[in-house]
Short mmCIF file of C-alpha atoms and ligand atoms in Angstrom, two decimals:
data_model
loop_
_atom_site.label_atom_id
_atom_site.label_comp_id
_atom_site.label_asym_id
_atom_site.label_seq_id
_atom_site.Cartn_x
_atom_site.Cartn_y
_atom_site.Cartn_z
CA UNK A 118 71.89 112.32 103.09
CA UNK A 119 72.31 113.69 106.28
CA UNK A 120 73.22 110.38 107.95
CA UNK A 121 77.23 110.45 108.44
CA UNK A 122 79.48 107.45 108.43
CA UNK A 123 83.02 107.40 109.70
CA UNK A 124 85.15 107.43 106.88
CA UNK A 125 86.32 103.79 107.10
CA UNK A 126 86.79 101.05 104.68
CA UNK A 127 84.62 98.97 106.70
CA UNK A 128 81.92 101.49 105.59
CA UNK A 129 82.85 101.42 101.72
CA UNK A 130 79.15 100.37 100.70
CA UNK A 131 78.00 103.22 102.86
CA UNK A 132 79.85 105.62 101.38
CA UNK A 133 79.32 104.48 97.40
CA UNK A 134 76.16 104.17 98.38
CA UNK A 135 75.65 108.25 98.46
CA UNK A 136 78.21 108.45 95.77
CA UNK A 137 76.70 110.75 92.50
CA UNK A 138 75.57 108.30 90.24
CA UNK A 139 77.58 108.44 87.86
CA UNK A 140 80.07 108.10 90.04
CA UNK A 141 78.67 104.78 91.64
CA UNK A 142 78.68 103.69 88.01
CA UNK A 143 82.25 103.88 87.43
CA UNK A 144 82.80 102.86 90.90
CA UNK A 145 81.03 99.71 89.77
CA UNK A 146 82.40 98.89 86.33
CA UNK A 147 86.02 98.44 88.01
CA UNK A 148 85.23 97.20 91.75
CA UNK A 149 82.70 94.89 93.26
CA UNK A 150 82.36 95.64 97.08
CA UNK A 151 80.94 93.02 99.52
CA UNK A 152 80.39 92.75 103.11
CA UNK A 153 80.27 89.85 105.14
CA UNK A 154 80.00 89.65 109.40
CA UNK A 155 81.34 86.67 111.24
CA UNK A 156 79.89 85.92 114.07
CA UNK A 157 81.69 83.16 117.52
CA UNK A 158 81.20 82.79 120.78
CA UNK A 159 83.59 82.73 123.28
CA UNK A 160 84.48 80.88 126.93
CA UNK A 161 84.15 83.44 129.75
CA UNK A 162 87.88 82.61 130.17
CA UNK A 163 89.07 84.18 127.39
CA UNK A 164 86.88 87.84 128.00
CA UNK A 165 90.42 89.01 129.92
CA UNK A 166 92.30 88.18 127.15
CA UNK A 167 90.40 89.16 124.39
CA UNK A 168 89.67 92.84 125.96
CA UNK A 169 93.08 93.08 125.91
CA UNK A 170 93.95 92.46 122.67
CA UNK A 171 90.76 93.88 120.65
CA UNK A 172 89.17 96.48 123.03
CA UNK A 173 85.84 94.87 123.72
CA UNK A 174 84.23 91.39 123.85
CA UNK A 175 81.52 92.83 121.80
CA UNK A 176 84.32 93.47 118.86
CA UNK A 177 85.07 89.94 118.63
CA UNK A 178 81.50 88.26 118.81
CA UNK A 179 80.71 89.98 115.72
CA UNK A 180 83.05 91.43 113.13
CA UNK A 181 82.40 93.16 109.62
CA UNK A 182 84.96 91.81 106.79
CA UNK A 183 84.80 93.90 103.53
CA UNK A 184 85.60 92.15 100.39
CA UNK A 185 86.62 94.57 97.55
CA UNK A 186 87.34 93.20 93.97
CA UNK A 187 89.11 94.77 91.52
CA UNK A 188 86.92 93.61 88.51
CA UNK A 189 89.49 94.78 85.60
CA UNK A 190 92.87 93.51 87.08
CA UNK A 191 91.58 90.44 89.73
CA UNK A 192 92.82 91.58 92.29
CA UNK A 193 91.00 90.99 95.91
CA UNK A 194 91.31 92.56 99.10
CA UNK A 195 89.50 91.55 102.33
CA UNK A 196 89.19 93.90 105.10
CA UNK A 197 88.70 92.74 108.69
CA UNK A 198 87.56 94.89 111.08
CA UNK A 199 89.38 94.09 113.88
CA UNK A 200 92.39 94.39 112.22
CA UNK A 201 91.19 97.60 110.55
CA UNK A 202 90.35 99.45 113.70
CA UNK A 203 93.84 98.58 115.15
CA UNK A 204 95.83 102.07 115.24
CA UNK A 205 98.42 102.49 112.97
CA UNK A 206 101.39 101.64 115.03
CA UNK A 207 104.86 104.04 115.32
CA UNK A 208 107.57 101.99 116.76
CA UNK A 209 110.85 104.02 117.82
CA UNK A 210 113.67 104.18 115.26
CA UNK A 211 116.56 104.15 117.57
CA UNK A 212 117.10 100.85 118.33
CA UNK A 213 116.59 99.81 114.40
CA UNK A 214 119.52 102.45 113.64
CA UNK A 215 121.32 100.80 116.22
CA UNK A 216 120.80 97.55 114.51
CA UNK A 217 122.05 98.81 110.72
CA UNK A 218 125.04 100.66 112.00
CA UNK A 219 126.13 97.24 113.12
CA UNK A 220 125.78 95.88 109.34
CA UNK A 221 128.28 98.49 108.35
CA UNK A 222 131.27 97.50 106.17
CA UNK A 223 129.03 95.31 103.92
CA UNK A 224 130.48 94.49 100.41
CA UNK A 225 127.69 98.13 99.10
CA UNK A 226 130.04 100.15 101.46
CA UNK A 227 133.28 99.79 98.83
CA UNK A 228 131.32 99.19 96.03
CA UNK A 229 134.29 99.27 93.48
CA UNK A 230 135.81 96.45 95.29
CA UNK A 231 132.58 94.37 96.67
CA UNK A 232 130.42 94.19 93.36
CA UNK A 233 130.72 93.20 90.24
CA UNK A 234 130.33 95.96 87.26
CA UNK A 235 128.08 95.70 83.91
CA UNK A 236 130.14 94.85 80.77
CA UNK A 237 128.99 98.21 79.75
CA UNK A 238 130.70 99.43 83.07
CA UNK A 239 129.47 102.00 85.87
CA UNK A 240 127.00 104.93 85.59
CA UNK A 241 128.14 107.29 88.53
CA UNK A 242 125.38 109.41 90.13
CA UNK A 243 125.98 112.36 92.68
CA UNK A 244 124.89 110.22 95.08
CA UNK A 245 125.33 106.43 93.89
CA UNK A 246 127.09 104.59 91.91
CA UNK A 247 125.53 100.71 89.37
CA UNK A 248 126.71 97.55 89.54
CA UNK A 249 125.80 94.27 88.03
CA UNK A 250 124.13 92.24 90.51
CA UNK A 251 125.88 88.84 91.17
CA UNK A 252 123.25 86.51 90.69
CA UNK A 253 120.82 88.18 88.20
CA UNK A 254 116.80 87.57 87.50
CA UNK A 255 116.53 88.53 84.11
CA UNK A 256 119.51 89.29 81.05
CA UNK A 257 120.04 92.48 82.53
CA UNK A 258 119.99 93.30 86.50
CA UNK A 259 121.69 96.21 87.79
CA UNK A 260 122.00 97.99 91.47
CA UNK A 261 122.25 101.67 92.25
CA UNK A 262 124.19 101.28 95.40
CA UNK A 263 123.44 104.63 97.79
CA UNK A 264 126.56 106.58 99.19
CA UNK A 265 125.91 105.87 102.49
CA UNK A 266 124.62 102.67 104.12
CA UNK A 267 121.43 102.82 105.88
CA UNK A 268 118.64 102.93 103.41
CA UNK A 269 116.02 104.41 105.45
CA UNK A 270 118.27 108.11 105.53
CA UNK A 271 117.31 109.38 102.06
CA UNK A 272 116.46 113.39 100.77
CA UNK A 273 114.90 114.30 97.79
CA UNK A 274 117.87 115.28 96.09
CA UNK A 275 119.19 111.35 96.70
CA UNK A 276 115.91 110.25 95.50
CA UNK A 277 116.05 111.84 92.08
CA UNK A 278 120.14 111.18 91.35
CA UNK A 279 118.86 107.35 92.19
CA UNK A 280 115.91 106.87 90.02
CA UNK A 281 117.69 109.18 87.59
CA UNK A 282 121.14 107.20 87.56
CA UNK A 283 118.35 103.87 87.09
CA UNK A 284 117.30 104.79 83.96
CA UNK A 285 120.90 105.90 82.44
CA UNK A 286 121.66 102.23 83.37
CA UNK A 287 118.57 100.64 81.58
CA UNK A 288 119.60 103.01 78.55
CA UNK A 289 122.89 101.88 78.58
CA UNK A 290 121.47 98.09 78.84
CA UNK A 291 118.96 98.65 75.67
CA UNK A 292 121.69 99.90 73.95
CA UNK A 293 124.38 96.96 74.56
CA UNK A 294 121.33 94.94 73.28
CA UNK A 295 118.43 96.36 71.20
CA UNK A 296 116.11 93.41 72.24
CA UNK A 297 116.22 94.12 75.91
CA UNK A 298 113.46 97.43 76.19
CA UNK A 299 111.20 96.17 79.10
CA UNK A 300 112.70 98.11 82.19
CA UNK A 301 112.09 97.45 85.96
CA UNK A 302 112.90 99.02 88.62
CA UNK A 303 112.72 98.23 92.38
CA UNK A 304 113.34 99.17 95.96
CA UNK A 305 113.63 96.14 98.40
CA UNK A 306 114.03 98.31 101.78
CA UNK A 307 115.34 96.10 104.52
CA UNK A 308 115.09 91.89 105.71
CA UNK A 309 111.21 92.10 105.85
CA UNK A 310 111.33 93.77 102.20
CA UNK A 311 112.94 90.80 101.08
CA UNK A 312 116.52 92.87 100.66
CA UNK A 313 119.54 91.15 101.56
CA UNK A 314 121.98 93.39 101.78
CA UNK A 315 121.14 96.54 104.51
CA UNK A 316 122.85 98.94 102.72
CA UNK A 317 119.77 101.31 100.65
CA UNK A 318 119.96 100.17 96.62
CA UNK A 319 117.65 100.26 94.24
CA UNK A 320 117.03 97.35 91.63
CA UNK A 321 116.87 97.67 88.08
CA UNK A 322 116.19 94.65 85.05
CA UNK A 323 115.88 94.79 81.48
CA UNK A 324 113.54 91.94 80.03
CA UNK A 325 112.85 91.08 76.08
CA UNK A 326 110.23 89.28 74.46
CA UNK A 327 107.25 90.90 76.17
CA UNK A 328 106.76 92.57 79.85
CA UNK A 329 107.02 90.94 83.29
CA UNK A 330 103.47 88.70 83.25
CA UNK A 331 101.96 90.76 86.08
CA UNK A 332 103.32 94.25 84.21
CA UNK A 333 101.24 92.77 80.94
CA UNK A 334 98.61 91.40 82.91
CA UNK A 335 97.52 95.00 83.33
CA UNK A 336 98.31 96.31 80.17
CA UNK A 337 96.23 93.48 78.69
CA UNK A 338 93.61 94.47 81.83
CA UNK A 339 93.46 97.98 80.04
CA UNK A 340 93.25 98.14 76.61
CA UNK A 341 89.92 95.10 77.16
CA UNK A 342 88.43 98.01 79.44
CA UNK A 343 89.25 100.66 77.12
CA UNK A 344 87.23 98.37 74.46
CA UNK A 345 84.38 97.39 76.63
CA UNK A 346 84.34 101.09 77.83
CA UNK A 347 85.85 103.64 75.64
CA UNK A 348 88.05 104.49 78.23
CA UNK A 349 91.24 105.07 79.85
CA UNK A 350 91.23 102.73 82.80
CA UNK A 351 93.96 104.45 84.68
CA UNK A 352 92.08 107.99 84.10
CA UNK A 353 88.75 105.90 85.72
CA UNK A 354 91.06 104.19 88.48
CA UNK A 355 92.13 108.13 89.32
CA UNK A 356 88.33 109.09 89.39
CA UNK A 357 86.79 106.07 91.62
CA UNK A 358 89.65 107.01 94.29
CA UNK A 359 89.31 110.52 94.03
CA UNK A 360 85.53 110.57 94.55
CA UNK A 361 85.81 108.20 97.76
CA UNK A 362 88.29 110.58 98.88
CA UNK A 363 90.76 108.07 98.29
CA UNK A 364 93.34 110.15 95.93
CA UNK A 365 94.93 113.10 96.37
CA UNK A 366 96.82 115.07 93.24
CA UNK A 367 100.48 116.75 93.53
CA UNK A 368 101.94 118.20 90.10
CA UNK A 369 99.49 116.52 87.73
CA UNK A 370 100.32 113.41 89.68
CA UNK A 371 97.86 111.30 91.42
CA UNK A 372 98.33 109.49 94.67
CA UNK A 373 96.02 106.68 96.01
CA UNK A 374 95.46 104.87 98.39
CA UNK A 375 94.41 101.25 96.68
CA UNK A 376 90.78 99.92 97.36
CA UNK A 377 92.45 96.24 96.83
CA UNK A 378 95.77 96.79 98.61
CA UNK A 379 98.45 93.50 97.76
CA UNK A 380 100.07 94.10 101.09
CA UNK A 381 99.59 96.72 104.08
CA UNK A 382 99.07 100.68 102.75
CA UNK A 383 99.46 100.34 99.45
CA UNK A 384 100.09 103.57 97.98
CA UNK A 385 99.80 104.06 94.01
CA UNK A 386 101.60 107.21 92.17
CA UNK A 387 100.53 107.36 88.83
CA UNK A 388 102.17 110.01 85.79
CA UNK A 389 101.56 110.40 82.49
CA UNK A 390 105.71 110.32 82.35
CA UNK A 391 108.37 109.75 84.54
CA UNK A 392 108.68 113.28 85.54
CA UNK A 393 109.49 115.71 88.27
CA UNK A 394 106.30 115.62 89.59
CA UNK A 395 106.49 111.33 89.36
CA UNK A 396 110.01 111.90 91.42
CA UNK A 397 108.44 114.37 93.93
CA UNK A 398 105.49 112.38 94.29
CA UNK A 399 107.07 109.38 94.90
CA UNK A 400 109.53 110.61 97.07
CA UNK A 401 107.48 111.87 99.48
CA UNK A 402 105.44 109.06 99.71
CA UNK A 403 108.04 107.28 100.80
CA UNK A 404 108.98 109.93 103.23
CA UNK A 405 105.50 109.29 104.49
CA UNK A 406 105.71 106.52 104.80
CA UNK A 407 108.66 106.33 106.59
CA UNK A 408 107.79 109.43 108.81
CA UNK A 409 104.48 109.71 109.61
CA UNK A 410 103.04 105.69 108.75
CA UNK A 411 106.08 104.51 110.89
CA UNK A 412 107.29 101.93 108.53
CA UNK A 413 110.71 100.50 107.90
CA UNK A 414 110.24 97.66 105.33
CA UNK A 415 108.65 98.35 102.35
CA UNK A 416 108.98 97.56 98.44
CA UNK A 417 109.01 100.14 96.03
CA UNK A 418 108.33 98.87 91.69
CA UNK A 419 107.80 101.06 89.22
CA UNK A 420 106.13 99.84 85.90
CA UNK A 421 106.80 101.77 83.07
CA UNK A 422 106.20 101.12 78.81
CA UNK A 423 109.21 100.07 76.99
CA UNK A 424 112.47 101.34 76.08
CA UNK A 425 111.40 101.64 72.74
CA UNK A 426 108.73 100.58 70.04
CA UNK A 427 107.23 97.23 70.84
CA UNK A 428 104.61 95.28 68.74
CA UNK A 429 102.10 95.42 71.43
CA UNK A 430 99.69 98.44 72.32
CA UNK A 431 100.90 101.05 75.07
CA UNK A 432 98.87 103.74 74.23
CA UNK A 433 97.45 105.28 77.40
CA UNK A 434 99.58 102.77 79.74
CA UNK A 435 101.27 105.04 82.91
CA UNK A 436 103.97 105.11 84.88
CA UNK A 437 103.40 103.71 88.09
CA UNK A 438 104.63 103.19 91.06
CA UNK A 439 103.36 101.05 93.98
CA UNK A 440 104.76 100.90 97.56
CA UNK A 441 103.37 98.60 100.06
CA UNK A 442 104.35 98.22 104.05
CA UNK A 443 106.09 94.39 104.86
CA UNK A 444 105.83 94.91 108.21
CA UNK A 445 107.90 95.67 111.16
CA UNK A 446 111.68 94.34 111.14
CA UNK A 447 111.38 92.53 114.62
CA UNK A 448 108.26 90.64 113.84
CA UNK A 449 109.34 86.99 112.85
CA UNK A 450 105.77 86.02 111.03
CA UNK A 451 105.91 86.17 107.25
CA UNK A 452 103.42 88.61 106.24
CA UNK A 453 101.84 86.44 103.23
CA UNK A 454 100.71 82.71 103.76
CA UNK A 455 98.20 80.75 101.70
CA UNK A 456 95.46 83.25 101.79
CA UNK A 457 97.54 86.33 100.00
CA UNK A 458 99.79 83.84 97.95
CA UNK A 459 96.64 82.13 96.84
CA UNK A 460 93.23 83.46 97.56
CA UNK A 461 93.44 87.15 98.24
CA UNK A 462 94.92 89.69 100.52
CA UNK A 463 94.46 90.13 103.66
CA UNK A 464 94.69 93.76 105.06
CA UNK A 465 94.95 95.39 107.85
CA UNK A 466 95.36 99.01 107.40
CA UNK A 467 92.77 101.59 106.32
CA UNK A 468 93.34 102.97 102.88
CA UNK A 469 91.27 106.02 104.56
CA UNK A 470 94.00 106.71 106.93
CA UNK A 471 96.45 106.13 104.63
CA UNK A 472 95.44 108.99 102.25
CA UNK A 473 95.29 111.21 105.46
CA UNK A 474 98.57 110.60 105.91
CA UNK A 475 99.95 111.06 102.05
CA UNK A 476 97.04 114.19 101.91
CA UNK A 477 99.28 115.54 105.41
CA UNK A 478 102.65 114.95 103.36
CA UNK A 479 102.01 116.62 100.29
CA UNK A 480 100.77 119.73 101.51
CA UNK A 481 103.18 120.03 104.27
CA UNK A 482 104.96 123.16 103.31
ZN1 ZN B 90 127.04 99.41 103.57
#
């Protein structure tokens, strides 16, 4: 092929088109890519406005919308490409620093006096401390409340002593009660990320019974491609991104950027084990994020097997972790309606620039 294409998700069937074969093949057992162009026309009286908002009249008249859809798990991303051709936008920080400083003396800031504590009492980090959230989502929901306030301020060394002080919690959970082994953990950064308290905490439950449905979803989504194909569906996952250029590997730990995206950038980290290399990965994702994607509000989950044996099959399940973009903190729209809640998601950003900018990250030296 000597014909090149712009690496671009709106050119996704160009590019698995020239794929190695068996490549494609994989490509095709877990995604099904689609294209679709909508065409309008439009009043003279609106070529002002619609120049400045899209570049070109030409744009809007007729724009390519790829459909990707993740054939194993269900889920559906559709990519516009006027949306997708937007730049990747890096507001100033100042003004938001401005704005968290002012949220200062929250109940997080004297944690031994503004939260409530675990019957099981505290783990203390280096850098945090737990607490037992007020009004809880499962039988067990802890916090690992940062030191300091504003959440977007965070080093490596912070990073680990959170995730790290996390887990001691969820052990000390499963052992207060043996029937509690399903752990979650989360990062709700900010209003858009749905957290509402400002000062940085992570989230932590402890579930019995069986995994959160979505968690199990894709457990169950797994082991029936692991039947149909007599293989690991994560390993395959790793492959498909990796051969579109899509993935990018730091200390046996791949990074991609999703082909069906749930919200803006989606960014998957998956381990074999809830390692160094998980921690460093993740972290500097985040620090991508954060640094070079220009985002503010994101959420963070990290699905992981049980606590201990279960009934059910985990053979070959990961740890993962997926962090998605919710947007800028002065926009007032809602960045799911109908469509995402419903249908499918609809995304902006292109998972091609968003591997550029993890790729730039992790070999920064
Ligand atoms: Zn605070």
């Amino acid at each position: 092929m000597s014909e090149k294409f712009e690496r671009s998700i709106l050119n996704i069937d160009r590019l698995v088109e020239v794929l190695p074969s068996e490549e494609r093949a994989r490509l095709r057992r877990i995604f099904d890519v689609s294209t679709a162009t909508g065409e309008l026309l439009a009043p003279k009286s609106m070529y002002s406005w619609i120049e400045a908002h899209f570049g070109s009249v030409e744009a809007v008249l007729r724009q390519r919308i790829v459909k990707i859809t993740n054939l194993v798990t269900w889920e559906s991303s559709l990519f516009n490409e006027l949306r997708a051709r937007r730049p990747i936008e890096v507001l100033e920080g100042g003004e938001l620093e401005e704005i968290i400083r002012q949220s200062e003396g929250d109940p997080f800031c004297k944690p031994l006096l503004g939260t409530a504590e675990d019957t099981f009492g505290r783990v203390e980090g280096r850098y945090s401390i737990t607490a037992s959230n007020i009004a809880k989502c499962d039988g067990f929901h802890g916090l690992v409340i940062f030191d300091h306030h504003n959440p977007l301020v965070f080093t490596e060394e912070e990073f680990y002593d959170w995730v790290e002080t996390a887990l001691v919690w969820a052990e000390r959970a499963h052992d207060q009660n043996e029937e509690f082994k399903y752990p979650f953990l989360l990062w709700n950064c900010l209003w858009r990320g749905a957290a509402s308290i400002v000062h940085g905490h992570l989230q932590m439950t402890l579930s019995c019974e069986m995994h959160y449905a979505k968690i199990e979803c894709l457990r169950r989504a797994a082991l029936a491609y692991r039947s149909s194909h007599g293989r690991n569906y994560f390993g395959d996952l790793c492959r498909v991104h990796r051969a579109l250029g899509l993935a990018h590997e730091n200390r046996g730990v791949h990074l991609l950027a999703y082909l069906t995206p749930v919200r803006e950038k989606e960014a998957l980290i998956i381990s074999e084990r809830l390692d160094d290399g998980f921690k460093d990965s993740t972290f500097k994702a985040l620090r991508c994020f954060r640094d070079r994607l220009g985002v503010t509000s994101f959420n963070l989950a990290i699905y992981m097997p049980p606590l201990a044996e279960a009934e059910e099959d985990w053979s070959g399940f990961p740890v993962i972790a997926r962090l998605v973009d919710r947007g800028h903190y002065m926009t007032k729209m809602a960045d799911i309606g109908a469509m995402e809640l419903y249908a499918a998601s609809v995304i902006a950003s292109d998972p091609f620039r968003v591997i550029e900018a993890l790729a730039a990250e992790l070999d920064k030296v």
